[in-house]
CSV table of C-alpha atoms and ligand atoms in Angstrom, one decimal:
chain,number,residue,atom,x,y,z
A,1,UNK,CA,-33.5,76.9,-25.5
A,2,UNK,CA,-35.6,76.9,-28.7
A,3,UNK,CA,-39.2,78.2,-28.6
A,4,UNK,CA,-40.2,75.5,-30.6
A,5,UNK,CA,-39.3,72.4,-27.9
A,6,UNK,CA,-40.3,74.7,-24.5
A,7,UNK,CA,-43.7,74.3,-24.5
A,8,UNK,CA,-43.6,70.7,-24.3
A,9,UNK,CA,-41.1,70.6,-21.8
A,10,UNK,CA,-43.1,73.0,-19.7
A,11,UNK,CA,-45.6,70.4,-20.2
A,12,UNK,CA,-43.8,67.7,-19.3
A,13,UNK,CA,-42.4,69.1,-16.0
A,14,UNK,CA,-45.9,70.2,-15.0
A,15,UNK,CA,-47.1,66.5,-15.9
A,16,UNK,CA,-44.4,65.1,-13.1
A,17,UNK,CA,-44.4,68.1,-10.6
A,18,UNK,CA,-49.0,67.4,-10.4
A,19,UNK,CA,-47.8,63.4,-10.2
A,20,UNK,CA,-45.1,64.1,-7.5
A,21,UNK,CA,-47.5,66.3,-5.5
A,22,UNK,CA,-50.1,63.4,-5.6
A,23,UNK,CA,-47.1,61.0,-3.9
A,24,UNK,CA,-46.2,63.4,-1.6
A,25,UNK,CA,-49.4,64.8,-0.6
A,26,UNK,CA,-51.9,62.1,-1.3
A,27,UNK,CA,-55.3,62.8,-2.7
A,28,UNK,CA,-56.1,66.2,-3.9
A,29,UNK,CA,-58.2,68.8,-5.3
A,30,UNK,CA,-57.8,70.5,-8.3
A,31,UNK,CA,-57.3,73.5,-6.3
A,32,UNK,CA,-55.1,71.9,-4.0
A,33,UNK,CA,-52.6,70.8,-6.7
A,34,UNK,CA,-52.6,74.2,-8.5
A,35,UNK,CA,-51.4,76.1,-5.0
A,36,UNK,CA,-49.1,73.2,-4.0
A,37,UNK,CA,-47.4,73.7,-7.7
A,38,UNK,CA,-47.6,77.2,-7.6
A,39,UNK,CA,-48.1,76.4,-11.3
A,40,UNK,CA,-51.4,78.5,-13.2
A,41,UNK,CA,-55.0,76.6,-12.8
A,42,UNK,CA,-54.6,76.1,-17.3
A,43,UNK,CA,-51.4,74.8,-17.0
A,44,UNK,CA,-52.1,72.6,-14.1
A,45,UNK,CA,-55.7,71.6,-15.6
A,46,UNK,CA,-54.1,70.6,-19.0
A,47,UNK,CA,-51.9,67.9,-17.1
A,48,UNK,CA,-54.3,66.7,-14.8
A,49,UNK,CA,-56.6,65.8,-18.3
A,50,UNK,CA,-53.2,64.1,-19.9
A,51,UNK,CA,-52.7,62.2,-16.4
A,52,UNK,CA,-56.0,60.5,-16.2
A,53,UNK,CA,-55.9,60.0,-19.9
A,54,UNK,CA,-52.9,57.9,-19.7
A,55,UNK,CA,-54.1,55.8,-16.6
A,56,UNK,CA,-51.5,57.5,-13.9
A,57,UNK,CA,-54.3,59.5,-11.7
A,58,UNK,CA,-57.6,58.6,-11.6
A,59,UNK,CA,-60.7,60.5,-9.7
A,60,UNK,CA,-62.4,59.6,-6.4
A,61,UNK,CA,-65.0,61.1,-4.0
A,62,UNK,CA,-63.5,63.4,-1.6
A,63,UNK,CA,-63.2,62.0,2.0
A,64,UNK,CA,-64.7,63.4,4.8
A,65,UNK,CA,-61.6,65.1,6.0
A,66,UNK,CA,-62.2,67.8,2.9
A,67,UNK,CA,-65.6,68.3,4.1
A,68,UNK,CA,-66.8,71.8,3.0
A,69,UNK,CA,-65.0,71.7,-0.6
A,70,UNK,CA,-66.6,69.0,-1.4
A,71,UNK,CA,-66.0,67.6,-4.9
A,72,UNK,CA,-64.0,65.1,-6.7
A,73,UNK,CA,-60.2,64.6,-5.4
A,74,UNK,CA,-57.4,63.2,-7.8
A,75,UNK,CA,-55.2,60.4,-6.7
A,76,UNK,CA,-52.4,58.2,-8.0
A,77,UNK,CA,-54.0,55.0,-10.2
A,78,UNK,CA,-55.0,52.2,-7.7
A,79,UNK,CA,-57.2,50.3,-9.9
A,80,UNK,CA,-56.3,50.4,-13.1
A,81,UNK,CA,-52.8,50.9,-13.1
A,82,UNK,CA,-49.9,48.9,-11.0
A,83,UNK,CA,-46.0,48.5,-11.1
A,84,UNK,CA,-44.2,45.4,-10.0
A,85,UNK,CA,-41.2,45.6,-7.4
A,86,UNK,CA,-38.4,42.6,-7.2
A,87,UNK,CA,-36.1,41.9,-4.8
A,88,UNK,CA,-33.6,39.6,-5.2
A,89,UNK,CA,-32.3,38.6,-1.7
A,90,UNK,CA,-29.4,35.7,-0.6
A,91,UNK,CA,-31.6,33.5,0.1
A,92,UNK,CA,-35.5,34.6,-1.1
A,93,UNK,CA,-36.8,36.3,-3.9
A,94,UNK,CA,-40.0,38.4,-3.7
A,95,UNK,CA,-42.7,39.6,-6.8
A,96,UNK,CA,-44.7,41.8,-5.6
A,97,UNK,CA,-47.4,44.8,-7.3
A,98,UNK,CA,-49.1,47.5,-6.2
A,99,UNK,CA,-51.0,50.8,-7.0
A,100,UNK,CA,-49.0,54.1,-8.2
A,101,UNK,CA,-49.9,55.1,-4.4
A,102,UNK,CA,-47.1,52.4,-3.7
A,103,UNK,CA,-49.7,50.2,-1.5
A,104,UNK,CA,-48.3,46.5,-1.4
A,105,UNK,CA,-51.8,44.2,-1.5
A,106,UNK,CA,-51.2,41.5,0.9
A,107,UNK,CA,-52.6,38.4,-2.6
A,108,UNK,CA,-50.3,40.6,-4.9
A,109,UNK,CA,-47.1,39.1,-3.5
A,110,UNK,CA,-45.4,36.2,-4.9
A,111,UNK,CA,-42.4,34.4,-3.1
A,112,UNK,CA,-39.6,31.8,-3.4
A,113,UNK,CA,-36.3,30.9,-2.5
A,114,UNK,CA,-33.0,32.1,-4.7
A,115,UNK,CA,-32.5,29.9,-7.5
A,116,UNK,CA,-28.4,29.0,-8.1
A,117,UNK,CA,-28.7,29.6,-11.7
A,118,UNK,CA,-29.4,32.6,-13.5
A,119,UNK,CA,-31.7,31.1,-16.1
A,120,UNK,CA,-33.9,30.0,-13.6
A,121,UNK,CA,-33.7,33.3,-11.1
A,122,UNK,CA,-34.9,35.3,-14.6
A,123,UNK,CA,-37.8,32.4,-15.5
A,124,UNK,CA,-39.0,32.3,-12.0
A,125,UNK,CA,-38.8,36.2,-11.5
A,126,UNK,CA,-40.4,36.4,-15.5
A,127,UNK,CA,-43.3,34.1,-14.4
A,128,UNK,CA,-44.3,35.3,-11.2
A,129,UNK,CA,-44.4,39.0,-12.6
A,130,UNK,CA,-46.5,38.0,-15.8
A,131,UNK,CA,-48.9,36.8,-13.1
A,132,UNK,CA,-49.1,39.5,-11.9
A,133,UNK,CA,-49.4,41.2,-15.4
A,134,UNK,CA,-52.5,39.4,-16.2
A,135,UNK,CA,-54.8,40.9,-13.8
A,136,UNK,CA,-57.9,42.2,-16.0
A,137,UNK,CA,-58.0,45.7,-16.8
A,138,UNK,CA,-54.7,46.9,-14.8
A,139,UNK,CA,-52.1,48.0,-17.2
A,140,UNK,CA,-48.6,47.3,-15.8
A,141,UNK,CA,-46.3,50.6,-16.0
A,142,UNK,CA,-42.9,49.2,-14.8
A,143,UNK,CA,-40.7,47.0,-13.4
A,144,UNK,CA,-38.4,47.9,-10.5
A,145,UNK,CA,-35.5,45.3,-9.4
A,146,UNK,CA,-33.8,45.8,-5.6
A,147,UNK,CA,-30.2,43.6,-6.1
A,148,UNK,CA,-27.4,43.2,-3.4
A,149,UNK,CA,-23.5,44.3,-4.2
A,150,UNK,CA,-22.6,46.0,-6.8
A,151,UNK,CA,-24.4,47.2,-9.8
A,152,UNK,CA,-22.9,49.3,-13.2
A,153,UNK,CA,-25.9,51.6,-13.5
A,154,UNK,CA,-24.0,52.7,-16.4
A,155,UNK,CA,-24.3,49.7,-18.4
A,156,UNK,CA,-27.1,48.3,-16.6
A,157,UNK,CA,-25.4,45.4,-15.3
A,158,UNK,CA,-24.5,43.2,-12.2
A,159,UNK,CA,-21.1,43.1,-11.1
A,160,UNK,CA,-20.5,41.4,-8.2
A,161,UNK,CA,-22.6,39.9,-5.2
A,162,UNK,CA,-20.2,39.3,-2.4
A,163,UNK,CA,-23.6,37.4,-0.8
A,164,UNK,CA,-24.9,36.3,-4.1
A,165,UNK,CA,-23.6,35.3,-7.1
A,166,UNK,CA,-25.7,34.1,-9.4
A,167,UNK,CA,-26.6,37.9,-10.9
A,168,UNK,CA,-22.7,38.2,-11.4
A,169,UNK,CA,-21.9,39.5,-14.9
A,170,UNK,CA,-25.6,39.6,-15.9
A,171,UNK,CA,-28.4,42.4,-16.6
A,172,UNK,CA,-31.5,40.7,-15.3
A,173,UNK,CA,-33.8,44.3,-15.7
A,174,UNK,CA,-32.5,44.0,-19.4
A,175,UNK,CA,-33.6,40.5,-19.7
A,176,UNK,CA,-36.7,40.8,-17.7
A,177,UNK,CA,-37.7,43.7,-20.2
A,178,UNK,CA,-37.2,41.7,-23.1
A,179,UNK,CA,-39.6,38.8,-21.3
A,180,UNK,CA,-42.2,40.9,-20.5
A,181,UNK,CA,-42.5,43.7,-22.9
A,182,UNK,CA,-42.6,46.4,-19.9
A,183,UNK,CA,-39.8,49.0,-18.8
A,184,UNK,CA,-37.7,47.5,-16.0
A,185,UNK,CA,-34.9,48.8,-14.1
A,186,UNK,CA,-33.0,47.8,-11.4
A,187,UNK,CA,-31.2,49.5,-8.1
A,188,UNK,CA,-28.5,48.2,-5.8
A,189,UNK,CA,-30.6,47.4,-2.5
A,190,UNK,CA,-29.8,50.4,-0.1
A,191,UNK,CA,-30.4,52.6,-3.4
A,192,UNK,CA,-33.8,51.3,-3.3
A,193,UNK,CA,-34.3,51.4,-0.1
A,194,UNK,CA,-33.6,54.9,-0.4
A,195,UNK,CA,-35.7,55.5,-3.5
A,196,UNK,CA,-38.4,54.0,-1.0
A,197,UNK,CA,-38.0,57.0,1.7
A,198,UNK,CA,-38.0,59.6,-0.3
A,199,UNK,CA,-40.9,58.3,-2.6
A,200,UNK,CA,-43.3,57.3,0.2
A,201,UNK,CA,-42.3,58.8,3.0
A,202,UNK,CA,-45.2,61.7,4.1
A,203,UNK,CA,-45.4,65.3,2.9
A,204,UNK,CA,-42.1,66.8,4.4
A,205,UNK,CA,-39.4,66.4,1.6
A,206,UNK,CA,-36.4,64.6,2.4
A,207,UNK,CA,-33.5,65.9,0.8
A,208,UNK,CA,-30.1,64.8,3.0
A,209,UNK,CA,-30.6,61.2,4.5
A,210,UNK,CA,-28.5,58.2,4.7
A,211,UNK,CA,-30.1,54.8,4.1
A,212,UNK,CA,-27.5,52.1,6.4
A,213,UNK,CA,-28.8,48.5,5.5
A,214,UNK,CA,-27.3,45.8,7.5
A,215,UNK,CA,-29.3,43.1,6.6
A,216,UNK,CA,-27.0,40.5,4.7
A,217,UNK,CA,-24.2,42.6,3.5
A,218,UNK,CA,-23.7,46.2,5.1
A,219,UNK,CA,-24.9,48.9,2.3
A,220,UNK,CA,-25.5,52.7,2.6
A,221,UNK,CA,-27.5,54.7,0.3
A,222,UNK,CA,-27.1,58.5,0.0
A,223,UNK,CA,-29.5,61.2,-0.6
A,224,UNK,CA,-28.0,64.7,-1.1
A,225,UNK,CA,-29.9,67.8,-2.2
A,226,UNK,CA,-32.7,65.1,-3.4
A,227,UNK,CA,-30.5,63.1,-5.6
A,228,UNK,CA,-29.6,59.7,-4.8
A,229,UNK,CA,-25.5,59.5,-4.9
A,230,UNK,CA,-24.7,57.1,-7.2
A,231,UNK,CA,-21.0,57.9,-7.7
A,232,UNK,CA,-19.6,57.5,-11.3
A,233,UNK,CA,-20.9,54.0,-12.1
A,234,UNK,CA,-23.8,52.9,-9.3
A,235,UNK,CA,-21.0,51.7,-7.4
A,236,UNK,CA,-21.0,54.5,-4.5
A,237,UNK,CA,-22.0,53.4,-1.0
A,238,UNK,CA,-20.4,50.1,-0.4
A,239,UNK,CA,-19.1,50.9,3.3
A,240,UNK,CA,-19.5,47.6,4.6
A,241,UNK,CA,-16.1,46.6,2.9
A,242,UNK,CA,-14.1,48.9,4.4
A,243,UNK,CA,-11.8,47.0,7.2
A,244,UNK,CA,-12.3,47.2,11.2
A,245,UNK,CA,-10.4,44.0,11.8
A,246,UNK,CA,-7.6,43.6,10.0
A,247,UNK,CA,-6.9,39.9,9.7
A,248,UNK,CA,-10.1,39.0,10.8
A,249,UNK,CA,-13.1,36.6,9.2
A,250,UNK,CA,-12.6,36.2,5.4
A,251,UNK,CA,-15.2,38.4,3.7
A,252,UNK,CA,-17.2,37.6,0.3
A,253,UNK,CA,-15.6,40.3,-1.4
A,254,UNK,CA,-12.3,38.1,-0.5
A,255,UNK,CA,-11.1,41.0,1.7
A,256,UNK,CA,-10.9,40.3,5.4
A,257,UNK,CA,-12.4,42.1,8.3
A,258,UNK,CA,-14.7,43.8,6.1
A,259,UNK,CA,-17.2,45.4,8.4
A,260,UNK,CA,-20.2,43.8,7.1
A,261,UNK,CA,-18.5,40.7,8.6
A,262,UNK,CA,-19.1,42.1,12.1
A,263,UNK,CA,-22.0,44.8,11.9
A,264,UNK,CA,-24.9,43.0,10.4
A,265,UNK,CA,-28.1,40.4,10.7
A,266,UNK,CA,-25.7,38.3,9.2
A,267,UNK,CA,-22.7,38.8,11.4
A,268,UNK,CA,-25.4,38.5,14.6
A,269,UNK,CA,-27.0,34.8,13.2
A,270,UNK,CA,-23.9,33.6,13.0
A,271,UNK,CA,-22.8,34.3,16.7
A,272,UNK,CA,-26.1,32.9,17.8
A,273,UNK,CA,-25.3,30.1,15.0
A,274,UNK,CA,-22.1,29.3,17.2
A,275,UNK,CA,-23.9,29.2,20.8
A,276,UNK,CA,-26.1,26.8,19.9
A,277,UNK,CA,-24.2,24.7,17.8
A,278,UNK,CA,-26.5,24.8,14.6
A,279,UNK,CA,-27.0,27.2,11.5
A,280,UNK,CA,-29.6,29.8,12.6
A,281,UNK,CA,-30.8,32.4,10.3
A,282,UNK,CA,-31.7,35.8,11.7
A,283,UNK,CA,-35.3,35.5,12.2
A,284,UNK,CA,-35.0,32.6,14.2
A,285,UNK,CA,-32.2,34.0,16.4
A,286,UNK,CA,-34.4,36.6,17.3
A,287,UNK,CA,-37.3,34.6,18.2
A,288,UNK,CA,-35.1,32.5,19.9
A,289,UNK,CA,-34.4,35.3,22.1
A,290,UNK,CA,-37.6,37.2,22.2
A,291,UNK,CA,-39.6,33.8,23.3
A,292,UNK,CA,-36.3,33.9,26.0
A,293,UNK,CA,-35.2,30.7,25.0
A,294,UNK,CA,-31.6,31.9,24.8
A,295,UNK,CA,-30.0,35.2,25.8
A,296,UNK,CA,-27.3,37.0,23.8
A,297,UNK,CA,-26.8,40.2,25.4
A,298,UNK,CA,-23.0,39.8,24.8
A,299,UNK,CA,-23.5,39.1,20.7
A,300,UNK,CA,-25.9,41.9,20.7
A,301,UNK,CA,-23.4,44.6,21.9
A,302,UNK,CA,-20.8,43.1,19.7
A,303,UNK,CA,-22.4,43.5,16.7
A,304,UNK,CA,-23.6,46.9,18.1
A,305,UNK,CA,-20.2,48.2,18.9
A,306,UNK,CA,-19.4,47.4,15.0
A,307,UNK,CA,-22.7,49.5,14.2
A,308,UNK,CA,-21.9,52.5,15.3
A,309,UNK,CA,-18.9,52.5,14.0
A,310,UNK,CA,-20.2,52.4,10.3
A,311,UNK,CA,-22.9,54.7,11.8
A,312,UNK,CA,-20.5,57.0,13.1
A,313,UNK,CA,-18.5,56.9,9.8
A,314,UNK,CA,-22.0,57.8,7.8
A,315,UNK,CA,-23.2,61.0,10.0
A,316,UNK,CA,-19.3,62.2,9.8
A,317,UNK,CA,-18.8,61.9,6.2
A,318,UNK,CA,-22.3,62.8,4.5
A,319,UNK,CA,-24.1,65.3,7.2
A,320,UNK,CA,-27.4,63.3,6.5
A,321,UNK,CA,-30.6,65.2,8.0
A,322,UNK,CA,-31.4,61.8,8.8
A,323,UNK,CA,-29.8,58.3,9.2
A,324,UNK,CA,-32.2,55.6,8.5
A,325,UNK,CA,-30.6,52.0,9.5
A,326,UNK,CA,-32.7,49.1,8.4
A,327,UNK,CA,-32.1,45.8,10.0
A,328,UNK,CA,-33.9,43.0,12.1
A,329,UNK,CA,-31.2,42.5,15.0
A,330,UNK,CA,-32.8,45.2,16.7
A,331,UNK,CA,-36.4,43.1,17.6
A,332,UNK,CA,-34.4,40.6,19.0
A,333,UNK,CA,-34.8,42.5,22.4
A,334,UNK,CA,-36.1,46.1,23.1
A,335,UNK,CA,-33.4,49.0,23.2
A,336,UNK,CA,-30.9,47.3,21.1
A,337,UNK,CA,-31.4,49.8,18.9
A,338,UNK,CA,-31.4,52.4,21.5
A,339,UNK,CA,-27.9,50.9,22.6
A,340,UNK,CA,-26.5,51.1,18.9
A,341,UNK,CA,-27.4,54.7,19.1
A,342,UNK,CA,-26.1,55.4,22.4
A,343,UNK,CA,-22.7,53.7,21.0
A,344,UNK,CA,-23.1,55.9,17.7
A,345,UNK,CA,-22.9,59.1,20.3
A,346,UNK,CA,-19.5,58.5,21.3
A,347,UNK,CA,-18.1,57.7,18.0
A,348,UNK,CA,-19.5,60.3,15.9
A,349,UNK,CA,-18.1,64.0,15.7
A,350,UNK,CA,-20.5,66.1,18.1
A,351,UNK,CA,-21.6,68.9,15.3
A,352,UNK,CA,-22.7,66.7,12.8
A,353,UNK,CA,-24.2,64.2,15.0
A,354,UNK,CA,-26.1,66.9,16.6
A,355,UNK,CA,-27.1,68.0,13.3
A,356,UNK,CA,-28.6,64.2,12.9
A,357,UNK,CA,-31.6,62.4,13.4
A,358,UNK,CA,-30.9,58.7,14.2
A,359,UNK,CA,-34.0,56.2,13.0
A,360,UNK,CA,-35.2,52.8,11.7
A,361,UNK,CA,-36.1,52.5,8.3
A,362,UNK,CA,-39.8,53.1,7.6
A,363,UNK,CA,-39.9,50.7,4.5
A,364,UNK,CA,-38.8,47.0,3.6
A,365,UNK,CA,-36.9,46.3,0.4
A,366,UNK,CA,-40.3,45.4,-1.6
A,367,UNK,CA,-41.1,49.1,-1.2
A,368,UNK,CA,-37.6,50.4,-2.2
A,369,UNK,CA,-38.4,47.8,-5.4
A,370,UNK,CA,-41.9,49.6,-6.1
A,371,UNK,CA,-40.4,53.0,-5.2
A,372,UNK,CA,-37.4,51.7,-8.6
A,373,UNK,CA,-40.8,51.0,-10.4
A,374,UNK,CA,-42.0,54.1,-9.8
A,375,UNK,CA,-39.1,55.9,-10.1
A,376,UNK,CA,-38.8,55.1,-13.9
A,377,UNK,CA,-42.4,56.0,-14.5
A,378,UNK,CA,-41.4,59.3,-13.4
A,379,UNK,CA,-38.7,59.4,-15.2
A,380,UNK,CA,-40.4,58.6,-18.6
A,381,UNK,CA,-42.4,61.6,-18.1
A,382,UNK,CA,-38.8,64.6,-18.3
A,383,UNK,CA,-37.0,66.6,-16.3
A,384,UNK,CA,-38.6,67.9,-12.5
A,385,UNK,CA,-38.9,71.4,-12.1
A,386,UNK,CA,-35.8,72.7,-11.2
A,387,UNK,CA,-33.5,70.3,-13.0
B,401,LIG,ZN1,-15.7,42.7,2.2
């Protein structure tokens, strides 16, 4: 490597490794970051001054719980920066902004339901976020997008939406970009989802953990040595087309049997759709069934046995640290999820299932939309240490 470039590179990575440490860690000291970097008190004091230059970090009072070094602490911008997180669902949309601290404020959320055309999902999403964008003295960093099916991270594109087409063909973090004049990207769902674990989730890193979200279609998302496994094009993880019952229900990738036809929120309303003679979507089945207005023990198992199947298949095949499944199914009633887990035990390989922990997902798809935003902040600023 030249002489010349190294230097600023150096800077670069200590720029990210300070603003990584402030995620992981929360507020800090000076001191603080310098140990936790391992990084000399110059070096680390020269990005800490570019940080709160550019609006990432800013300073507050030290909380009591730092009592004896008392002092000023450094945290991630809450005030005067924000990114925006979007998530494109079947049937709802959702705007939302926060703090670099990833804090979703309760008036900073905007929501409506899935437009069926594409010119009105990107005006709607466009409008909601340059609301957002006009809040006085916040600069807006970035734009993260959370999208069902399949996405060509490669040429930034949607490909196909077994639940949803009307993203099909189209790069909506392209033509948000060009809308708003700010950096957007955009992430398959479970990708964001995992994004959202490993962004937000405490102090211990998490390196090898499996994201399995069953919500409308049946998605996993892969994190291995720290890298999200995106496979050659984005396209990795799509599990929840790989046939359990062949000839069954006709799936929305036109395959049938597809497991997300049988393991999922989805797959659950539906059966609860059939016993009482109505369309019910899932939050209503499980009210229905937590306010014991119906029971659906029998559904629940169902859908459970076709779980841990696809949970079974994700501990076998990636050795994840931990397996995070994020669904609603399992408020409908307490220890469903404790039933999908027992049913994951005898379908998955003893070693690597010992080797596993089994939990639900800490963080909804808004975060996994911020953690995108944030995600591309980070990335703007080089390479991590270590890459
Ligand atoms: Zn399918």
């Amino acid at each position: 490597m030249s002489s010349v470039i190294q230097p600023q590179l150096l800077r670069r990575m200590t720029v990210r490794r300070v603003l990584e440490l402030l995620q992981s860690n929360g507020p800090s000291t000076r001191a603080d970051l310098t140990r936790l970097s391992g990084i000399s008190a110059p070096t680390v004091s020269k990005a800490i001054a570019a940080l709160l230059d550019s609006g990432l970090v800013e300073e507050g009072e030290a909380s009591a719980a730092s009592l004896g070094r008392p002092g000023t602490v450094l945290r991630l911008a809450r005030d005067a920066a924000q990114v925006i997180g979007v998530v494109v669902d079947a049937r709802e949309c959702r705007v939302s902004a926060s703090g670099l601290d990833g804090q979703i404020r309760g008036d900073l959320v905007e929501s409506f339901p899935t437009p069926r055309t594409y010119q009105t999902l990107i005006d709607q999403i466009s409008r909601a976020a340059a609301r957002l964008m006009e809040r006085p003295s916040v600069k807006t960093l970035s734009l993260g997008m959370s999208i069902p099916g399949l996405i060509n991270r490669r040429e930034e594109r949607a490909v196909f939406s077994p639940n949803l087409h009307v993203t099909d063909g189209h790069s909506p973090a392209v033509d948000l970009s060009r809308r708003l004049g700010i950096d957007c990207v955009m992430y398959q769902e479970t990708h964001a989802l995992c994004l959202g674990e490993r962004m937000f989730g405490g102090p211990e890193p998490l390196d090898d953990f499996v994201v399995l979200e069953i919500s409308t279609g049946l998605g996993l998302g892969v994190i291995t040595e720290g890298r999200l496994m995106e496979g050659h094009s984005g396209l990795a993880g799509e599990l929840g087309h790989v046939t359990v019952v062949p000839d069954g229900r006709l799936c929305g990738c036109g395959n049938h049997g597809c497991l997300e036809t049988v393991a999922t929120d989805s797959a659950f309303a539906r059966a609860i759709s059939e016993q009482v003679g109505r369309p019910v979507e899932i939050d209503e089945a499980v009210s229905l069934i937590r306010d014991n207005v119906l029971r659906a023990d029998d559904e629940l198992r169902r859908v459970c046995e076709y779980l841990a199947i696809a949970m079974a298949a994700a501990i076998n095949v990636f050795n994840p640290a931990t397996l995070f499944v994020h669904g609603r199914l399992f408020d409908a009633q307490d220890g469903v999820f404790e039933m999908a887990c027992e049913l994951t035990r005898r379908r998955a390989l003893a070693p690597s299932l010992a080797d596993c922990r089994i939990q639900r997902a800490r963080f909804n798809k808004s975060q996994g939309a911020i953690a995108a935003a944030m995600q591309l902040v980070l990335d703007s600023l080089g390479p991590m240490v270590g890459d």
